[in-house]
Amino acid sequence: MNPVKTIAVLGCGSRGRIYSTIAAGMPEKFRVVAACDPVAERTAYVQEKSGHEGFQKFADAEAFFAAGRLADALIIGTQDTHHYEQCRRALDLGYDVLLEKPIAPTHDQVLALAEQAARLGRKVIVCHVLRYAPFYMAMRDIIASGEIGEIVNFEAMEGVEPWHMAHSFVRGHWARPHLASPTIVAKSCHDMDMLAWVMDRPCEAVSAFGSLSRFTEKHAPAGAPARCTDGCPAGDTCFYNAVKYTGEMGRRWLGMVYDRAADAPASEILEWLKTSPWGRCAYRCDNTAPDHISASLRFSGEVTGTFTLSAFEFGRHYAFYGTKGVLRGGPAYRKATGADILVQPHGGGEPRRVVIPTPTSGHGGGDLGIVNALYDELTGRGDGRTCIAVSVQSHAMAFAAEHSRLTGKTVEIRDNRF
Ligand SMILES: NC(=O)c1ccc[n+]([C@@H]2O[C@H](COP(=O)([O-])OP(=O)(O)OC[C@H]3O[C@@H](n4cnc5c(N)ncnc54)[C@H](O)[C@@H]3O)[C@@H](O)[C@H]2O)c1
């Protein structure tokens, strides 16, 4: 008989609700018993999904922690700057933790949490969800199988997408990295983690460039007011017109920051945009997050590669160059060829095409995968794939890249702190 594990949720925003909804849908594995968020509708949402009779709701983290340990595991889905303190307190109380990425906004805090988890013998599973997504698992398996031989070098692209960039890194939560976390840590810890996982060898050094170059006032359309709702002369043609939040595509993004996004009439959303950060002209915000980053990485064994983050590409894609062939994969290839992964042997012939079935949860199926993995970890059957001791290594790559971008120097990772 498999034990049912109890779950509490701290931070019931976009991510907290996704994980708790998935967990609540697996009554044979989980019971969601408590939630904490200052926004009452959000804890009510988790309670409704949970259906647990003795469900406890908290409006602030102090009261939540004062209540002691309420469950086997705690999902921490708050914003980046809360992670360190909340995870530290949760571990002290005896929780195992499912911790949203990034682990914390500074390298010192990341290392401190890893040390604390190890010292107390507690599990901290970091939400590097891509390691549980079928596309990435297939890519890693092919490389590990030796089909393309030894990897000599690679190219990795993180296409943030223009609207996502504007929503999250220009108008939104991660627009000012000093109040959240460095962009390459916030967004690309996934990418660094994927490379660390696929390469399966230590990253030794990194050199990075990048800046904010497009989402700045000098690129604003002539006569653009501070807010899109103030009658912008470029409103009809501007890709970033915030009025699009009233349309179908916009509402999907709006749902991450405005709870009534699905039901609100357009007039309500337009009114909200008049004062909300998401109503601002995308060229006239207080953002400082870079909109493009290019990094060179050196792994052990003289394997090298490049990583690019761009606001202006769509989705992640990869090329791994091996001694026996080349693996290419990602949404761009899917769009062009119908296959998610193409494995091209040297010397010609047709590439082997790998098609991944359409995933049933976000992040290419990784959101569902990590909730299942949480259960496995809590019941001693996990493989520790995204435990904090593993994740600190790829976080170090991201912090090193940011250090390099800011200092203009090539950074050796070793045991350094950034
Ligand atoms: N794994 C991924 O791929 C992925 C994707 C997106 C975001 N994230 C990360 O997930 C985290 C949450 O992102 P989100 O988009 O869900 O944010 P969000 O703003 O939607 O959710 C955060 C929630 O925390 C609540 N909150 C604020 N202060 C609190 C406190 N002191 N105690 C308890 N709750 C509090 C807020 O009211 C909000 O509901 C971030 O760290 C983000 O970087 C991860």
GROMACS .gro file of N, CA, C and O in nm, residues 231-315:
model
  340
  231GLY      N    1  -0.426   5.623  -2.539
  231GLY     CA    2  -0.443   5.663  -2.678
  231GLY      C    3  -0.312   5.674  -2.753
  231GLY      O    4  -0.273   5.783  -2.796
  232CYS      N    5  -0.240   5.563  -2.767
  232CYS     CA    6  -0.111   5.565  -2.834
  232CYS      C    7  -0.131   5.575  -2.986
  232CYS      O    8  -0.207   5.497  -3.044
  233PRO      N    9  -0.059   5.667  -3.052
  233PRO     CA   10  -0.074   5.678  -3.197
  233PRO      C   11  -0.028   5.552  -3.271
  233PRO      O   12  -0.069   5.528  -3.385
  234ALA      N   13   0.057   5.470  -3.204
  234ALA     CA   14   0.106   5.347  -3.269
  234ALA      C   15   0.026   5.225  -3.224
  234ALA      O   16   0.064   5.111  -3.253
  235GLY      N   17  -0.083   5.249  -3.152
  235GLY     CA   18  -0.160   5.139  -3.092
  235GLY      C   19  -0.197   5.028  -3.190
  235GLY      O   20  -0.192   4.910  -3.156
  236ASP      N   21  -0.232   5.065  -3.313
  236ASP     CA   22  -0.279   4.964  -3.409
  236ASP      C   23  -0.167   4.875  -3.460
  236ASP      O   24  -0.191   4.762  -3.501
  237THR      N   25  -0.045   4.926  -3.457
  237THR     CA   26   0.065   4.849  -3.518
  237THR      C   27   0.165   4.796  -3.415
  237THR      O   28   0.243   4.708  -3.446
  238CYS      N   29   0.159   4.848  -3.291
  238CYS     CA   30   0.261   4.807  -3.194
  238CYS      C   31   0.235   4.664  -3.145
  238CYS      O   32   0.127   4.634  -3.093
  239PHE      N   33   0.335   4.579  -3.160
  239PHE     CA   34   0.322   4.439  -3.117
  239PHE      C   35   0.293   4.429  -2.968
  239PHE      O   36   0.228   4.336  -2.922
  240TYR      N   37   0.342   4.525  -2.891
  240TYR     CA   38   0.337   4.516  -2.745
  240TYR      C   39   0.219   4.593  -2.684
  240TYR      O   40   0.214   4.610  -2.562
  241ASN      N   41   0.127   4.638  -2.768
  241ASN     CA   42   0.012   4.714  -2.718
  241ASN      C   43  -0.057   4.637  -2.606
  241ASN      O   44  -0.112   4.529  -2.627
  242ALA      N   45  -0.058   4.694  -2.485
  242ALA     CA   46  -0.113   4.623  -2.368
  242ALA      C   47  -0.263   4.598  -2.381
  242ALA      O   48  -0.317   4.511  -2.311
  243VAL      N   49  -0.330   4.671  -2.470
  243VAL     CA   50  -0.474   4.649  -2.490
  243VAL      C   51  -0.498   4.504  -2.537
  243VAL      O   52  -0.606   4.448  -2.516
  244LYS      N   53  -0.395   4.443  -2.594
  244LYS     CA   54  -0.408   4.302  -2.637
  244LYS      C   55  -0.435   4.208  -2.519
  244LYS      O   56  -0.471   4.093  -2.539
  245TYR      N   57  -0.414   4.256  -2.397
  245TYR     CA   58  -0.449   4.172  -2.280
  245TYR      C   59  -0.598   4.141  -2.274
  245TYR      O   60  -0.641   4.052  -2.202
  246THR      N   61  -0.679   4.217  -2.349
  246THR     CA   62  -0.823   4.187  -2.351
  246THR      C   63  -0.855   4.076  -2.451
  246THR      O   64  -0.966   4.021  -2.450
  247GLY      N   65  -0.760   4.043  -2.538
  247GLY     CA   66  -0.783   3.939  -2.639
  247GLY      C   67  -0.746   3.800  -2.588
  247GLY      O   68  -0.698   3.784  -2.475
  248GLU      N   69  -0.763   3.699  -2.674
  248GLU     CA   70  -0.746   3.561  -2.629
  248GLU      C   71  -0.601   3.533  -2.585
  248GLU      O   72  -0.577   3.481  -2.477
  249MET      N   73  -0.505   3.570  -2.670
  249MET     CA   74  -0.364   3.546  -2.636
  249MET      C   75  -0.326   3.623  -2.509
  249MET      O   76  -0.267   3.569  -2.417
  250GLY      N   77  -0.365   3.750  -2.506
  250GLY     CA   78  -0.330   3.834  -2.392
  250GLY      C   79  -0.387   3.781  -2.262
  250GLY      O   80  -0.321   3.784  -2.157
  251ARG      N   81  -0.509   3.728  -2.268
  251ARG     CA   82  -0.572   3.681  -2.144
  251ARG      C   83  -0.498   3.562  -2.084
  251ARG      O   84  -0.495   3.541  -1.964
  252ARG      N   85  -0.438   3.481  -2.171
  252ARG     CA   86  -0.362   3.366  -2.118
  252ARG      C   87  -0.247   3.416  -2.032
  252ARG      O   88  -0.221   3.365  -1.924
  253TRP      N   89  -0.180   3.519  -2.079
  253TRP     CA   90  -0.070   3.576  -2.000
  253TRP      C   91  -0.123   3.652  -1.878
  253TRP      O   92  -0.066   3.646  -1.770
  254LEU      N   93  -0.234   3.721  -1.902
  254LEU     CA   94  -0.291   3.801  -1.793
  254LEU      C   95  -0.328   3.713  -1.674
  254LEU      O   96  -0.318   3.756  -1.558
  255GLY      N   97  -0.368   3.590  -1.702
  255GLY     CA   98  -0.409   3.498  -1.596
  255GLY      C   99  -0.299   3.476  -1.493
  255GLY      O  100  -0.326   3.435  -1.380
  256MET      N  101  -0.175   3.502  -1.532
  256MET     CA  102  -0.065   3.482  -1.437
  256MET      C  103  -0.055   3.597  -1.337
  256MET      O  104   0.012   3.584  -1.235
  257VAL      N  105  -0.117   3.710  -1.369
  257VAL     CA  106  -0.102   3.825  -1.280
  257VAL      C  107  -0.235   3.888  -1.238
  257VAL      O  108  -0.238   3.976  -1.153
  258TYR      N  109  -0.345   3.844  -1.303
  258TYR     CA  110  -0.476   3.902  -1.272
  258TYR      C  111  -0.575   3.787  -1.261
  258TYR      O  112  -0.605   3.719  -1.360
  259ASP      N  113  -0.622   3.765  -1.138
  259ASP     CA  114  -0.698   3.643  -1.112
  259ASP      C  115  -0.828   3.632  -1.194
  259ASP      O  116  -0.874   3.523  -1.221
  260ARG      N  117  -0.886   3.746  -1.231
  260ARG     CA  118  -1.014   3.740  -1.302
  260ARG      C  119  -0.996   3.746  -1.454
  260ARG      O  120  -1.089   3.776  -1.529
  261ALA      N  121  -0.874   3.715  -1.500
  261ALA     CA  122  -0.844   3.731  -1.642
  261ALA      C  123  -0.942   3.659  -1.733
  261ALA      O  124  -0.982   3.711  -1.836
  262ALA      N  125  -0.983   3.539  -1.695
  262ALA     CA  126  -1.067   3.460  -1.785
  262ALA      C  127  -1.209   3.514  -1.791
  262ALA      O  128  -1.274   3.509  -1.895
  263ASP      N  129  -1.259   3.568  -1.680
  263ASP     CA  130  -1.401   3.605  -1.672
  263ASP      C  131  -1.428   3.754  -1.692
  263ASP      O  132  -1.539   3.794  -1.725
  264ALA      N  133  -1.326   3.837  -1.669
  264ALA     CA  134  -1.351   3.981  -1.668
  264ALA      C  135  -1.390   4.031  -1.807
  264ALA      O  136  -1.332   3.989  -1.906
  265PRO      N  137  -1.488   4.123  -1.813
  265PRO     CA  138  -1.515   4.186  -1.943
  265PRO      C  139  -1.397   4.275  -1.984
  265PRO      O  140  -1.319   4.318  -1.898
  266ALA      N  141  -1.387   4.302  -2.112
  266ALA     CA  142  -1.274   4.383  -2.162
  266ALA      C  143  -1.266   4.517  -2.089
  266ALA      O  144  -1.157   4.567  -2.059
  267SER      N  145  -1.383   4.575  -2.058
  267SER     CA  146  -1.383   4.707  -1.992
  267SER      C  147  -1.313   4.701  -1.857
  267SER      O  148  -1.241   4.793  -1.818
  268GLU      N  149  -1.330   4.588  -1.785
  268GLU     CA  150  -1.265   4.574  -1.653
  268GLU      C  151  -1.112   4.564  -1.671
  268GLU      O  152  -1.035   4.626  -1.597
  269ILE      N  153  -1.071   4.489  -1.772
  269ILE     CA  154  -0.926   4.474  -1.794
  269ILE      C  155  -0.865   4.608  -1.836
  269ILE      O  156  -0.758   4.648  -1.787
  270LEU      N  157  -0.936   4.681  -1.921
  270LEU     CA  158  -0.885   4.812  -1.966
  270LEU      C  159  -0.871   4.907  -1.847
  270LEU      O  160  -0.774   4.982  -1.836
  271GLU      N  161  -0.967   4.899  -1.755
  271GLU     CA  162  -0.961   4.984  -1.636
  271GLU      C  163  -0.839   4.946  -1.552
  271GLU      O  164  -0.765   5.031  -1.503
  272TRP      N  165  -0.817   4.815  -1.535
  272TRP     CA  166  -0.704   4.764  -1.457
  272TRP      C  167  -0.571   4.808  -1.519
  272TRP      O  168  -0.476   4.845  -1.450
  273LEU      N  169  -0.566   4.805  -1.653
  273LEU     CA  170  -0.442   4.842  -1.722
  273LEU      C  171  -0.404   4.988  -1.699
  273LEU      O  172  -0.287   5.024  -1.712
  274LYS      N  173  -0.502   5.070  -1.662
  274LYS     CA  174  -0.473   5.213  -1.643
  274LYS      C  175  -0.379   5.238  -1.527
  274LYS      O  176  -0.312   5.341  -1.519
  275THR      N  177  -0.374   5.144  -1.432
  275THR     CA  178  -0.285   5.164  -1.317
  275THR      C  179  -0.185   5.049  -1.298
  275THR      O  180  -0.092   5.061  -1.219
  276SER      N  181  -0.206   4.939  -1.368
  276SER     CA  182  -0.121   4.822  -1.346
  276SER      C  183   0.012   4.835  -1.422
  276SER      O  184   0.019   4.897  -1.527
  277PRO      N  185   0.119   4.771  -1.370
  277PRO     CA  186   0.246   4.773  -1.443
  277PRO      C  187   0.233   4.717  -1.584
  277PRO      O  188   0.307   4.753  -1.674
  278TRP      N  189   0.134   4.625  -1.603
  278TRP     CA  190   0.121   4.560  -1.734
  278TRP      C  191   0.051   4.649  -1.836
  278TRP      O  192   0.035   4.609  -1.950
  279GLY      N  193   0.011   4.770  -1.795
  279GLY     CA  194  -0.051   4.864  -1.889
  279GLY      C  195   0.050   4.963  -1.946
  279GLY      O  196   0.017   5.046  -2.031
  280ARG      N  197   0.175   4.955  -1.898
  280ARG     CA  198   0.274   5.054  -1.940
  280ARG      C  199   0.326   5.026  -2.081
  280ARG      O  200   0.334   4.910  -2.124
  281CYS      N  201   0.366   5.132  -2.148
  281CYS     CA  202   0.432   5.119  -2.278
  281CYS      C  203   0.557   5.034  -2.258
  281CYS      O  204   0.637   5.060  -2.167
  282ALA      N  205   0.576   4.934  -2.343
  282ALA     CA  206   0.689   4.840  -2.324
  282ALA      C  207   0.824   4.908  -2.349
  282ALA      O  208   0.928   4.849  -2.321
  283TYR      N  209   0.819   5.030  -2.401
  283TYR     CA  210   0.945   5.104  -2.423
  283TYR      C  211   0.965   5.211  -2.316
  283TYR      O  212   1.063   5.284  -2.321
  284ARG      N  213   0.872   5.221  -2.225
  284ARG     CA  214   0.882   5.328  -2.126
  284ARG      C  215   0.856   5.274  -1.986
  284ARG      O  216   0.777   5.329  -1.909
  285CYS      N  217   0.925   5.164  -1.953
  285CYS     CA  218   0.914   5.106  -1.818
  285CYS      C  219   1.043   5.135  -1.742
  285CYS      O  220   1.135   5.199  -1.793
  286ASP      N  221   1.050   5.084  -1.619
  286ASP     CA  222   1.172   5.103  -1.540
  286ASP      C  223   1.259   4.977  -1.545
  286ASP      O  224   1.338   4.950  -1.456
  287ASN      N  225   1.244   4.898  -1.652
  287ASN     CA  226   1.313   4.769  -1.665
  287ASN      C  227   1.463   4.785  -1.685
  287ASN      O  228   1.508   4.880  -1.750
  288THR      N  229   1.536   4.689  -1.630
  288THR     CA  230   1.682   4.684  -1.652
  288THR      C  231   1.728   4.546  -1.698
  288THR      O  232   1.845   4.526  -1.727
  289ALA      N  233   1.637   4.449  -1.703
  289ALA     CA  234   1.675   4.312  -1.741
  289ALA      C  235   1.726   4.309  -1.885
  289ALA      O  236   1.664   4.369  -1.973
  290PRO      N  237   1.836   4.238  -1.910
  290PRO     CA  238   1.886   4.230  -2.048
  290PRO      C  239   1.785   4.159  -2.139
  290PRO      O  240   1.717   4.067  -2.094
  291ASP      N  241   1.780   4.202  -2.265
  291ASP     CA  242   1.690   4.133  -2.360
  291ASP      C  243   1.767   4.039  -2.451
  291ASP      O  244   1.710   3.973  -2.537
  292HIS      N  245   1.898   4.033  -2.435
  292HIS     CA  246   1.977   3.933  -2.508
  292HIS      C  247   2.105   3.905  -2.430
  292HIS      O  248   2.164   3.996  -2.370
  293ILE      N  249   2.141   3.778  -2.427
  293ILE     CA  250   2.264   3.735  -2.359
  293ILE      C  251   2.329   3.629  -2.448
  293ILE      O  252   2.260   3.541  -2.501
  294SER      N  253   2.459   3.639  -2.465
  294SER     CA  254   2.533   3.534  -2.537
  294SER      C  255   2.644   3.487  -2.446
  294SER      O  256   2.722   3.569  -2.395
  295ALA      N  257   2.652   3.358  -2.425
  295ALA     CA  258   2.755   3.303  -2.335
  295ALA      C  259   2.830   3.190  -2.405
  295ALA      O  260   2.772   3.115  -2.484
  296SER      N  261   2.959   3.184  -2.377
  296SER     CA  262   3.041   3.069  -2.420
  296SER      C  263   3.072   2.987  -2.296
  296SER      O  264   3.108   3.044  -2.192
  297LEU      N  265   3.059   2.857  -2.308
  297LEU     CA  266   3.083   2.770  -2.192
  297LEU      C  267   3.189   2.667  -2.228
  297LEU      O  268   3.190   2.614  -2.339
  298ARG      N  269   3.274   2.639  -2.130
  298ARG     CA  270   3.372   2.531  -2.148
  298ARG      C  271   3.346   2.425  -2.043
  298ARG      O  272   3.343   2.453  -1.923
  299PHE      N  273   3.321   2.303  -2.090
  299PHE     CA  274   3.303   2.189  -2.000
  299PHE      C  275   3.433   2.110  -1.994
  299PHE      O  276   3.523   2.129  -2.077
  300SER      N  277   3.441   2.021  -1.896
  300SER     CA  278   3.561   1.939  -1.886
  300SER      C  279   3.577   1.856  -2.014
  300SER      O  280   3.478   1.831  -2.085
  301GLY      N  281   3.699   1.817  -2.043
  301GLY     CA  282   3.723   1.739  -2.164
  301GLY      C  283   3.728   1.827  -2.288
  301GLY      O  284   3.707   1.776  -2.399
  302GLU      N  285   3.747   1.957  -2.269
  302GLU     CA  286   3.758   2.052  -2.381
  302GLU      C  287   3.632   2.060  -2.466
  302GLU      O  288   3.637   2.096  -2.583
  303VAL      N  289   3.520   2.025  -2.409
  303VAL     CA  290   3.393   2.041  -2.479
  303VAL      C  291   3.349   2.187  -2.461
  303VAL      O  292   3.351   2.238  -2.349
  304THR      N  293   3.313   2.250  -2.572
  304THR     CA  294   3.270   2.390  -2.563
  304THR      C  295   3.133   2.407  -2.628
  304THR      O  296   3.089   2.323  -2.706
  305GLY      N  297   3.071   2.520  -2.596
  305GLY     CA  298   2.942   2.546  -2.657
  305GLY      C  299   2.897   2.688  -2.631
  305GLY      O  300   2.958   2.760  -2.552
  306THR      N  301   2.790   2.726  -2.700
  306THR     CA  302   2.737   2.859  -2.680
  306THR      C  303   2.593   2.851  -2.634
  306THR      O  304   2.519   2.759  -2.670
  307PHE      N  305   2.555   2.947  -2.554
  307PHE     CA  306   2.416   2.961  -2.510
  307PHE      C  307   2.373   3.103  -2.544
  307PHE      O  308   2.446   3.198  -2.516
  308THR      N  309   2.256   3.114  -2.602
  308THR     CA  310   2.202   3.246  -2.636
  308THR      C  311   2.062   3.260  -2.578
  308THR      O  312   1.980   3.169  -2.593
  309LEU      N  313   2.039   3.370  -2.512
  309LEU     CA  314   1.903   3.407  -2.472
  309LEU      C  315   1.863   3.524  -2.560
  309LEU      O  316   1.939   3.620  -2.574
  310SER      N  317   1.746   3.513  -2.622
  310SER     CA  318   1.699   3.625  -2.703
  310SER      C  319   1.551   3.649  -2.679
  310SER      O  320   1.472   3.554  -2.676
  311ALA      N  321   1.517   3.778  -2.666
  311ALA     CA  322   1.375   3.814  -2.656
  311ALA      C  323   1.304   3.784  -2.787
  311ALA      O  324   1.181   3.774  -2.789
  312PHE      N  325   1.379   3.768  -2.894
  312PHE     CA  326   1.319   3.771  -3.027
  312PHE      C  327   1.321   3.635  -3.099
  312PHE      O  328   1.312   3.631  -3.220
  313GLU      N  329   1.336   3.528  -3.025
  313GLU     CA  330   1.322   3.394  -3.082
  313GLU      C  331   1.213   3.322  -3.003
  313GLU      O  332   1.180   3.360  -2.890
  314PHE      N  333   1.158   3.215  -3.064
  314PHE     CA  334   1.043   3.146  -3.004
  314PHE      C  335   1.085   3.007  -2.956
  314PHE      O  336   1.107   2.917  -3.037
  315GLY      N  337   1.100   2.991  -2.829
  315GLY     CA  338   1.125   2.859  -2.772
  315GLY      C  339   1.272   2.818  -2.773
  315GLY      O  340   1.357   2.881  -2.836
   0.00000   0.00000   0.00000
